[in-house]
Short mmCIF file of N, CA, C and O in Angstrom, two decimals:
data_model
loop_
_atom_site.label_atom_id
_atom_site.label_comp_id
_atom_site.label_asym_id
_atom_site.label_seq_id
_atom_site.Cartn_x
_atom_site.Cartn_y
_atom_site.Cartn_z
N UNK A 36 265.24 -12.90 75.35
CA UNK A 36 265.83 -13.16 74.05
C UNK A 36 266.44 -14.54 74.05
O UNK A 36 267.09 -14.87 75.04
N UNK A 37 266.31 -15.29 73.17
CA UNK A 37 266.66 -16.58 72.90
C UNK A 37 267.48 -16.88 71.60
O UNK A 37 267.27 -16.27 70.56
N UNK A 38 268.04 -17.46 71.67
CA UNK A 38 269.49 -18.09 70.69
C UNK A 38 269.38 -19.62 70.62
O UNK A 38 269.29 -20.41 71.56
N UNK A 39 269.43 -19.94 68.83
CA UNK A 39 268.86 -21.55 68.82
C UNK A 39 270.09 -22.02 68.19
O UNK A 39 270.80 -21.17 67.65
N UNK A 40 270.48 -23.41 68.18
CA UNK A 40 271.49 -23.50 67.44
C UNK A 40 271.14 -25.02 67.17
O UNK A 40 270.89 -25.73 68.14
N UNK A 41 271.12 -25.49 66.05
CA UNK A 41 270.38 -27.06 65.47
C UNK A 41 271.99 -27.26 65.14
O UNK A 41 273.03 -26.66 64.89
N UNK A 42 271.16 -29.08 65.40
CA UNK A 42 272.80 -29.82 65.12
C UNK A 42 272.34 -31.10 64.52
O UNK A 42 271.12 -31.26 64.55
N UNK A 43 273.15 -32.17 63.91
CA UNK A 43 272.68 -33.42 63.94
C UNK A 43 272.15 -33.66 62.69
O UNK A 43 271.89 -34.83 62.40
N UNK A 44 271.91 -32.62 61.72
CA UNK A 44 271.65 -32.63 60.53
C UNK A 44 273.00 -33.91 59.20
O UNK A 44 274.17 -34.18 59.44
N UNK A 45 272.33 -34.28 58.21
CA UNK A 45 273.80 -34.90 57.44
C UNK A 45 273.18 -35.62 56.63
O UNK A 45 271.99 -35.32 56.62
N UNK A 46 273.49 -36.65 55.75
CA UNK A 46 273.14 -37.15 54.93
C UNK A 46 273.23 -38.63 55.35
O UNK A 46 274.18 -39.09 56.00
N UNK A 47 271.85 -39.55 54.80
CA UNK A 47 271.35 -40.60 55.29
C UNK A 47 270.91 -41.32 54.18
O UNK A 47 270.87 -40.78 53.07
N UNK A 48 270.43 -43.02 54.42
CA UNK A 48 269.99 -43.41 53.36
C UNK A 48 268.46 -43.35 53.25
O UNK A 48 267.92 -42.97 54.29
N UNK A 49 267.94 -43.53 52.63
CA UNK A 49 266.33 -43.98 52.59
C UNK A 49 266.46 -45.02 53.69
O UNK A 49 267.34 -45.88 53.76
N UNK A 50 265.30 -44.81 54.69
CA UNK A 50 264.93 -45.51 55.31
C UNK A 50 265.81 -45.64 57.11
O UNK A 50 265.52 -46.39 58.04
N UNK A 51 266.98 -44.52 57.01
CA UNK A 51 267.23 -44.41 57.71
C UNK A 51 266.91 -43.51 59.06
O UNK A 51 265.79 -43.01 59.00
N UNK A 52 267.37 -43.31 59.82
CA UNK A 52 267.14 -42.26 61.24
C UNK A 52 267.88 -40.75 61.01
O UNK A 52 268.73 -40.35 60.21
N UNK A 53 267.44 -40.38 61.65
CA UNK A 53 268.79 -39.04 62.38
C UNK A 53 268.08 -38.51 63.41
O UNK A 53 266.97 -39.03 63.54
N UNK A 54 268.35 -37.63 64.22
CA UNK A 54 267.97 -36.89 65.48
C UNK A 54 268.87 -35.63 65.39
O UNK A 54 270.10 -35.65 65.32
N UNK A 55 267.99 -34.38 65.41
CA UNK A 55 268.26 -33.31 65.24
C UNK A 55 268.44 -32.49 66.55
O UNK A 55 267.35 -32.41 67.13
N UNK A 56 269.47 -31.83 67.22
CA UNK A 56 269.04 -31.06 68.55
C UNK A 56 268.85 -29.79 68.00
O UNK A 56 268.79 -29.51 66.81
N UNK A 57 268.74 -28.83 69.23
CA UNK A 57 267.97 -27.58 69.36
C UNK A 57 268.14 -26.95 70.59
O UNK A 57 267.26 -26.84 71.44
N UNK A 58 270.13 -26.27 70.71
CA UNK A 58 269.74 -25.94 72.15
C UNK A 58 269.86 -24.66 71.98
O UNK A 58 270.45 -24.11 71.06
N UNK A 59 269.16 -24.02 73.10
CA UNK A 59 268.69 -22.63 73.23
C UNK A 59 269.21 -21.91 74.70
O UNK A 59 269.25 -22.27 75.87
N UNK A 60 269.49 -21.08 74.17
CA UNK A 60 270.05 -20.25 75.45
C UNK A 60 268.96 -19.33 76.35
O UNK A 60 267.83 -19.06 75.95
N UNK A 61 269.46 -18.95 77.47
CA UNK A 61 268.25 -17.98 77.98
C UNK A 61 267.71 -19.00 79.17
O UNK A 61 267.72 -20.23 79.19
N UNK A 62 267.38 -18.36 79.87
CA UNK A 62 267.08 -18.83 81.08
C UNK A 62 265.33 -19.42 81.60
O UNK A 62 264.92 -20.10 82.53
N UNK A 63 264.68 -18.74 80.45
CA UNK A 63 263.43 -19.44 80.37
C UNK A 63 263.06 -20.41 79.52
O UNK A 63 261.88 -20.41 79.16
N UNK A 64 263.96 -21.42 79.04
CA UNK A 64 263.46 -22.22 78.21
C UNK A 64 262.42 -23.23 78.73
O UNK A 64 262.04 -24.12 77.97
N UNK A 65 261.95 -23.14 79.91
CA UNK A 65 260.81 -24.23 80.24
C UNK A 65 259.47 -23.90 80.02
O UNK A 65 258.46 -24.60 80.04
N UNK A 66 259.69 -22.50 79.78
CA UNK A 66 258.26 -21.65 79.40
C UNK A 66 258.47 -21.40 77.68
O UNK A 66 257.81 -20.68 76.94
N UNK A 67 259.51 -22.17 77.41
CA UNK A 67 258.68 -21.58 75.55
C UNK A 67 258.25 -22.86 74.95
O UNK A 67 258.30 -23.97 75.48
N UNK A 68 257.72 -22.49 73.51
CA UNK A 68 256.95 -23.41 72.86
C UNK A 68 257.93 -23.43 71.75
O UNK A 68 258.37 -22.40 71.25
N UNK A 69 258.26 -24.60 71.38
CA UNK A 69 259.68 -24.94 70.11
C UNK A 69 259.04 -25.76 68.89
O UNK A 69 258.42 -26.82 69.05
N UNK A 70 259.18 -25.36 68.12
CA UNK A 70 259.11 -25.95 66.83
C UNK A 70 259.90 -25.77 65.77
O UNK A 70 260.70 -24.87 65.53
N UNK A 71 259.58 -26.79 65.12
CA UNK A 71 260.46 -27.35 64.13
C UNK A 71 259.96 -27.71 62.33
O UNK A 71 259.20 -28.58 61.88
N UNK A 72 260.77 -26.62 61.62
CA UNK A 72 260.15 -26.00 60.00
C UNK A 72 260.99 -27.12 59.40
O UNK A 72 261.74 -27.82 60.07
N UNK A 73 260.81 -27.24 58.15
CA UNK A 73 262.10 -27.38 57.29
C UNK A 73 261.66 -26.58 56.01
O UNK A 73 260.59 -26.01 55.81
N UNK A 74 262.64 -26.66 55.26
CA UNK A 74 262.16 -26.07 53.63
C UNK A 74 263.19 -26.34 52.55
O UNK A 74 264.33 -25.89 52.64
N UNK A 75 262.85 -26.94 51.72
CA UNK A 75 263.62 -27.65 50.81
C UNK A 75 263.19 -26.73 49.63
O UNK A 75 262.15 -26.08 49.50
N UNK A 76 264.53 -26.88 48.63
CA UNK A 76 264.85 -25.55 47.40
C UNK A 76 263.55 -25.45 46.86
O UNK A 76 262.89 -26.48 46.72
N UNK A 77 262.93 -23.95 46.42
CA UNK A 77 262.07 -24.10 45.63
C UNK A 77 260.40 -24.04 46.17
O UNK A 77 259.33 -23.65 45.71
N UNK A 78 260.86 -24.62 47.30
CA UNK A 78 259.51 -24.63 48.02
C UNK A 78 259.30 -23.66 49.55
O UNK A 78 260.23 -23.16 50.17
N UNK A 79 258.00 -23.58 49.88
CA UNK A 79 258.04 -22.80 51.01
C UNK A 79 258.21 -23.56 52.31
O UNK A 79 258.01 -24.77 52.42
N UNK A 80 258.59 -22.76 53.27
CA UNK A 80 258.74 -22.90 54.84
C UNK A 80 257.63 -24.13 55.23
O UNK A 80 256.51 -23.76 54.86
N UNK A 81 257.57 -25.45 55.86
CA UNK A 81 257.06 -25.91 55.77
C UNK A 81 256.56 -26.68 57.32
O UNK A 81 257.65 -27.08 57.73
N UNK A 82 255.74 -27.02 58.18
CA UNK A 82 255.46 -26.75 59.29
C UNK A 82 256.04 -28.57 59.72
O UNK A 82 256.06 -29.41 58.82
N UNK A 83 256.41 -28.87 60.94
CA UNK A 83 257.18 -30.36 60.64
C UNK A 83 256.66 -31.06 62.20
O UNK A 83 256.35 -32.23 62.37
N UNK A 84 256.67 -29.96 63.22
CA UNK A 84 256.58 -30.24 64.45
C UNK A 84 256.93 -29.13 65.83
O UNK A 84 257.85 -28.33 65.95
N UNK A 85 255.92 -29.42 66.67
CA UNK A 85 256.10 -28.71 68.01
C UNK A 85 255.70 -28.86 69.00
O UNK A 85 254.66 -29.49 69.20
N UNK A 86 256.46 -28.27 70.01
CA UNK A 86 255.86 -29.00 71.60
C UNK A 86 255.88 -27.48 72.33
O UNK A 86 256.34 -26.36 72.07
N UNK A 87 255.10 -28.12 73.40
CA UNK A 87 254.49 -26.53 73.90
C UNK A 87 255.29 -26.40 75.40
O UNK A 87 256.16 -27.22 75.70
N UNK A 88 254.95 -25.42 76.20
CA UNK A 88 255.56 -26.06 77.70
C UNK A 88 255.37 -26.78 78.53
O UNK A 88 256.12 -26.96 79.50
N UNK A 89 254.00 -27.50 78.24
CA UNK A 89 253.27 -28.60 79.21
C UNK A 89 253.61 -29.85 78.44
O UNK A 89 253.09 -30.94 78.69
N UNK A 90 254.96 -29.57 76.98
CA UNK A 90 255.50 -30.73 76.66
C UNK A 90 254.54 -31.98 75.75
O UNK A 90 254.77 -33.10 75.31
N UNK A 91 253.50 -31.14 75.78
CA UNK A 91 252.41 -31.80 74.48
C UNK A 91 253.30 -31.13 72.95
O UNK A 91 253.67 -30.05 72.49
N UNK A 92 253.32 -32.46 72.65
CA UNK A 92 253.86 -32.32 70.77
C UNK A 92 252.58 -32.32 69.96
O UNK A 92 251.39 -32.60 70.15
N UNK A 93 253.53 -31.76 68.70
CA UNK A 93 251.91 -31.90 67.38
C UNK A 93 252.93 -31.91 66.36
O UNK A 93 253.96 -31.24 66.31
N UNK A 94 252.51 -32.75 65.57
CA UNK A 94 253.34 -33.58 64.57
C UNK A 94 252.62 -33.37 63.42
O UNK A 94 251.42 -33.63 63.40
N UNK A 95 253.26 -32.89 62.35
CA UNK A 95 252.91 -31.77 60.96
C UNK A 95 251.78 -33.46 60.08
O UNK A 95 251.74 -34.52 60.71
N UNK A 96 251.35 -33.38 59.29
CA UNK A 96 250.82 -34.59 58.70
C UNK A 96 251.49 -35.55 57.80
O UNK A 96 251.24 -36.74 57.62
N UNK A 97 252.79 -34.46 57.05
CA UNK A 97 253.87 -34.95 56.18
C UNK A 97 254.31 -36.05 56.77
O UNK A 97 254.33 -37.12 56.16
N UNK A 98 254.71 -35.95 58.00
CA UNK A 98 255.47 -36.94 58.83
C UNK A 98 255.02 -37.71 60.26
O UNK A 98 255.69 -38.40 61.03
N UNK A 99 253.88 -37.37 60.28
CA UNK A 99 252.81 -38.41 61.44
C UNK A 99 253.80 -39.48 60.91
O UNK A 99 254.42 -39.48 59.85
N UNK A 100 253.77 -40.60 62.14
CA UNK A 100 254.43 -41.62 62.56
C UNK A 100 255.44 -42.15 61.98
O UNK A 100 255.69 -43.32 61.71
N UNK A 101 256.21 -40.79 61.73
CA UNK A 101 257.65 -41.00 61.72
C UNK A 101 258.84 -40.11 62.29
O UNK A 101 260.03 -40.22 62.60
N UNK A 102 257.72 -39.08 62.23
CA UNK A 102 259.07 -38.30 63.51
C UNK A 102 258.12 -37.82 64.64
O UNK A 102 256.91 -37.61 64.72
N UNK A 103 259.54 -37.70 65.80
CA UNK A 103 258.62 -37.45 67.41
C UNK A 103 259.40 -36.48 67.68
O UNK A 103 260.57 -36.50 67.30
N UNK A 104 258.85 -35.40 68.43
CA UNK A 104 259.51 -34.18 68.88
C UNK A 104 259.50 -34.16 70.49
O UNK A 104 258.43 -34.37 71.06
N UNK A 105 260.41 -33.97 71.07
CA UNK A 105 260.76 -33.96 72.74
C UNK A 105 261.53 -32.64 73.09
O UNK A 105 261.98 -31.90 72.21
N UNK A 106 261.60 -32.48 73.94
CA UNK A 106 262.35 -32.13 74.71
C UNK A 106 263.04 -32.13 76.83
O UNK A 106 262.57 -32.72 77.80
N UNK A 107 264.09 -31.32 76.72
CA UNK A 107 264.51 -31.93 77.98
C UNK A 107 265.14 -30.60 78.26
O UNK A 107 266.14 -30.16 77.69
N UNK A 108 264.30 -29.88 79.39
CA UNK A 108 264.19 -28.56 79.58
C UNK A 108 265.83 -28.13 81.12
O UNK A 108 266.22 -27.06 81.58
N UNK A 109 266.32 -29.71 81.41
CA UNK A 109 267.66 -29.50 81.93
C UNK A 109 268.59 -29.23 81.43
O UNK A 109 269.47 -28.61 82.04
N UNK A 110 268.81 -29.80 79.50
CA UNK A 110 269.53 -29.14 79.18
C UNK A 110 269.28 -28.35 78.07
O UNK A 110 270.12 -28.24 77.18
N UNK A 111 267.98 -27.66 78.03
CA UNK A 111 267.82 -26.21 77.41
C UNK A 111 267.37 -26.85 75.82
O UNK A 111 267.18 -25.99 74.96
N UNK A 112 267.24 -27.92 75.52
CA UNK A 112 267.24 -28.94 74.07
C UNK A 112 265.61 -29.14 73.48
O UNK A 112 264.57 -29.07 74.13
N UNK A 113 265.71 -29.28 72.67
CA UNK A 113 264.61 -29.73 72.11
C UNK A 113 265.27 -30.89 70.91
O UNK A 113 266.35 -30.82 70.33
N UNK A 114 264.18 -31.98 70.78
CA UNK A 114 264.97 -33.18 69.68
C UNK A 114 264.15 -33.16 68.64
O UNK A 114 263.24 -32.33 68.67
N UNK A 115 264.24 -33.79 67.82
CA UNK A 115 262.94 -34.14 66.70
C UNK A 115 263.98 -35.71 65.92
O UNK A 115 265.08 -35.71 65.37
N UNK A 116 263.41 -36.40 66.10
CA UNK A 116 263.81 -38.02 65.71
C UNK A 116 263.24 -38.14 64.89
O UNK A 116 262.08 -37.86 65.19
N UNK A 117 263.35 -38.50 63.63
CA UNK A 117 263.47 -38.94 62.03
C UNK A 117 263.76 -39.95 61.86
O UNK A 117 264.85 -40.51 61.95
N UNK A 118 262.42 -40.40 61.48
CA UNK A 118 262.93 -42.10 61.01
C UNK A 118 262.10 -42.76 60.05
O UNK A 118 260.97 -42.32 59.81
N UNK A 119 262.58 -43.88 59.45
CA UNK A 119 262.12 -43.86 57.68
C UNK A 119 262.08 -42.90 57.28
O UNK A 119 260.99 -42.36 57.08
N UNK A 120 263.76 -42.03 56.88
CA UNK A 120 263.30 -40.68 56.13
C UNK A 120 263.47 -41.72 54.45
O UNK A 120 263.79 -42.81 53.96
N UNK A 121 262.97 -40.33 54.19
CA UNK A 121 262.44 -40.40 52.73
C UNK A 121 263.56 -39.56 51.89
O UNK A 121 264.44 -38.94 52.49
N UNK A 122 263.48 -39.59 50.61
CA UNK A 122 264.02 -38.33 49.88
C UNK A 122 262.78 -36.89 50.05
O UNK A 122 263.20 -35.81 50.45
N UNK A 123 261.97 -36.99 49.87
CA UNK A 123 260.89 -36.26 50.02
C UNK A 123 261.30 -34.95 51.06
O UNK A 123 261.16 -33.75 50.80
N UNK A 124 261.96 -35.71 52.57
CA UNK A 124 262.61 -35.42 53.79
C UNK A 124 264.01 -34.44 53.89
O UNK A 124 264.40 -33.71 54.80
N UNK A 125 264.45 -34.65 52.90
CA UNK A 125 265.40 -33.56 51.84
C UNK A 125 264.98 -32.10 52.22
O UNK A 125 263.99 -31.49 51.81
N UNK A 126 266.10 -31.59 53.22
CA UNK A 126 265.10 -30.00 53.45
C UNK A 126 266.18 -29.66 54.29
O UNK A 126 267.02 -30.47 54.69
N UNK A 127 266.12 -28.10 54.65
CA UNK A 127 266.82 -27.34 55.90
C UNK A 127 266.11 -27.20 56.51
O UNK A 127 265.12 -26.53 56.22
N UNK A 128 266.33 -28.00 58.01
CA UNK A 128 265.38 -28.02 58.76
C UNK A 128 265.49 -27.08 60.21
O UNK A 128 266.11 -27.52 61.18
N UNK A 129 265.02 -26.12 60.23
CA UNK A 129 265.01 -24.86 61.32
C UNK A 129 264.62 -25.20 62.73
O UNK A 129 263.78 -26.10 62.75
N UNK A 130 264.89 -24.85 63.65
CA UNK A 130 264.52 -24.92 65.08
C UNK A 130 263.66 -23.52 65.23
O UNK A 130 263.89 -22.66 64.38
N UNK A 131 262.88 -23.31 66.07
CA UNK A 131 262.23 -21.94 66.49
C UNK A 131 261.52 -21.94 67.81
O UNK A 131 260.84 -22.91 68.13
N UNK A 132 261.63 -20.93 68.57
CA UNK A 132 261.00 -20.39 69.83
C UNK A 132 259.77 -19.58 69.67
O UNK A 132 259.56 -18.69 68.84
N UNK A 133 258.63 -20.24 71.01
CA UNK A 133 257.55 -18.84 70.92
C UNK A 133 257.87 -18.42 72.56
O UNK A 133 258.21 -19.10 73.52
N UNK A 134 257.73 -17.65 72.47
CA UNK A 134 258.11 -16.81 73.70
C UNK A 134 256.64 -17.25 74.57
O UNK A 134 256.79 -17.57 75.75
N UNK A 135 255.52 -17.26 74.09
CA UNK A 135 254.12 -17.86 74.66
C UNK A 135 254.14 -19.00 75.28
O UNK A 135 253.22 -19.27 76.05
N UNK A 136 255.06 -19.79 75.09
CA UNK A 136 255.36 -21.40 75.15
C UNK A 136 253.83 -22.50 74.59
O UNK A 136 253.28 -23.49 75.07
N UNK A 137 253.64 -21.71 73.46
CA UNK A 137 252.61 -21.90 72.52
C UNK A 137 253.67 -23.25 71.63
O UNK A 137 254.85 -23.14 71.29
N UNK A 138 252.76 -24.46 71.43
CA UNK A 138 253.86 -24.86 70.15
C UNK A 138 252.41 -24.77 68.87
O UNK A 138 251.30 -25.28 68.73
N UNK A 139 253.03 -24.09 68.38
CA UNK A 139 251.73 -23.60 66.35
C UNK A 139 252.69 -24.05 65.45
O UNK A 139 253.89 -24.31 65.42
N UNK A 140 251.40 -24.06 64.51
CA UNK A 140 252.12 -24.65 63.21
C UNK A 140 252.38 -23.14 62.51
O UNK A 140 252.55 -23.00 61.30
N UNK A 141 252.39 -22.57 63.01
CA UNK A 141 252.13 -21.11 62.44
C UNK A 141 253.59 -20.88 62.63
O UNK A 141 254.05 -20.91 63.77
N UNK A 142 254.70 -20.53 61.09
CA UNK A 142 255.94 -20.04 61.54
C UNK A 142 255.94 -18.55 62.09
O UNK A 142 256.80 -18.25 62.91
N UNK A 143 255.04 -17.64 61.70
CA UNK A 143 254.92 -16.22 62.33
C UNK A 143 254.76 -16.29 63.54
O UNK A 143 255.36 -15.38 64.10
N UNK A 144 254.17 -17.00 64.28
CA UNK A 144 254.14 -17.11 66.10
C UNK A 144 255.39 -17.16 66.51
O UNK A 144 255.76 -16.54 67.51
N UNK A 145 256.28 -17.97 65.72
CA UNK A 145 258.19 -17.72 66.64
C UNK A 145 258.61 -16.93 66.67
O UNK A 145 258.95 -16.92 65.48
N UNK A 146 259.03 -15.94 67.10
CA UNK A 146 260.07 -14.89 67.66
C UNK A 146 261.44 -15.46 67.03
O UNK A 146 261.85 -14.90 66.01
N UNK A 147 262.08 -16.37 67.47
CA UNK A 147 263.30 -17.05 67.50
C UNK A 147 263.52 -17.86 66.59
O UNK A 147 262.86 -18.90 66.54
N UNK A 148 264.66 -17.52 65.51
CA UNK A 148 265.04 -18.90 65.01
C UNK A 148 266.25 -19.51 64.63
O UNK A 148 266.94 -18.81 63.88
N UNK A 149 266.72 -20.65 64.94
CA UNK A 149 268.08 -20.94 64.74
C UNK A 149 268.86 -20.84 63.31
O UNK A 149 268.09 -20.11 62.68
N UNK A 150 270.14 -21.22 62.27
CA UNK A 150 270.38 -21.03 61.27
C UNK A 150 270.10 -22.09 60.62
O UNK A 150 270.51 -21.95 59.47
N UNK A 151 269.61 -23.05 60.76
CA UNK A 151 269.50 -24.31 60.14
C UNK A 151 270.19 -25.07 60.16
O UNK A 151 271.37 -24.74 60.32
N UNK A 152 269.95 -26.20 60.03
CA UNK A 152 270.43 -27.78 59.62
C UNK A 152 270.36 -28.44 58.08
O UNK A 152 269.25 -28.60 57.57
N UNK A 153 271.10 -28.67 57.63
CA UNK A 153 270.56 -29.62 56.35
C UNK A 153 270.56 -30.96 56.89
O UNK A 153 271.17 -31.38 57.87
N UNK A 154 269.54 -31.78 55.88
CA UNK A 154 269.50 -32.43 56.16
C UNK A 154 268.96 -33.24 54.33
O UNK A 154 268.03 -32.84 53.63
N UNK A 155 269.97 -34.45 53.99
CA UNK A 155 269.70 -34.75 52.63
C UNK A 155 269.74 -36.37 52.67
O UNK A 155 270.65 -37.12 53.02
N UNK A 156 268.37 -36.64 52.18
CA UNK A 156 268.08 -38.35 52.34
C UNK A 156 268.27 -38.66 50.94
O UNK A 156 267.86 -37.87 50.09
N UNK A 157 268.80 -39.62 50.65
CA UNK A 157 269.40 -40.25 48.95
C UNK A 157 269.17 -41.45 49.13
O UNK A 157 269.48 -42.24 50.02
N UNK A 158 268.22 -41.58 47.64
CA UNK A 158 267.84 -42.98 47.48
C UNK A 158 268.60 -43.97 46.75
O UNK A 158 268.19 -45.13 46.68
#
């Protein structure tokens, strides 16, 4: 069983950064696969990024080469770095575990998910 807790979320300008963590409790976090939703009012759950346990990322198309997803399995974390956000980027953005250490774009593959982050870019 795993416990996520996102941080780092806040309000930014256009064109700025943020870096979101994702730490997780439980003693196998080197074997799961973490990804990262967001979903802004109105709209559905939306797939953003994930890395698997061999630490290969896959980066949603919304945001190809602008955000990178890592992690650092010493201290239980996963990151996702945002940069040139947009208003568009405007969303609660979720952390999630697969117990497979699968990273999918598929939100039904996570088992686990943290309470969210907001996160609100103003132009």
């Amino acid at each position: 069983q795993a416990q996520l807790v996102e941080s780092g979320g806040g309000l930014v300008l256009t064109g700025g950064s943020l870096r979101l963590s994702c730490l997780a409790s439980g003693p196998n976090f080197r074997d799961y696969g973490m990804g990262w939703f967001r979903q802004a009012p109105g709209k559905e759950r939306e797939f953003v990024a994930a890395i698997n346990w061999l630490h290969n990322g896959f980066i949603g198309d919304s945001v190809l080469g602008r955000f990178t997803i890592s992690r650092d399995n010493a201290k239980n974390t996963v990151y996702l770095q945002m940069n040139t956000l947009k208003p568009d980027d405007t969303a609660v953005y979720y952390c999630a575990a697969n117990m497979e250490g699968r990273g999918s774009m598929i939100y039904s593959d996570y088992e686990y998910w943290g309470q969210g982050t907001q996160v609100t870019v103003s132009s």
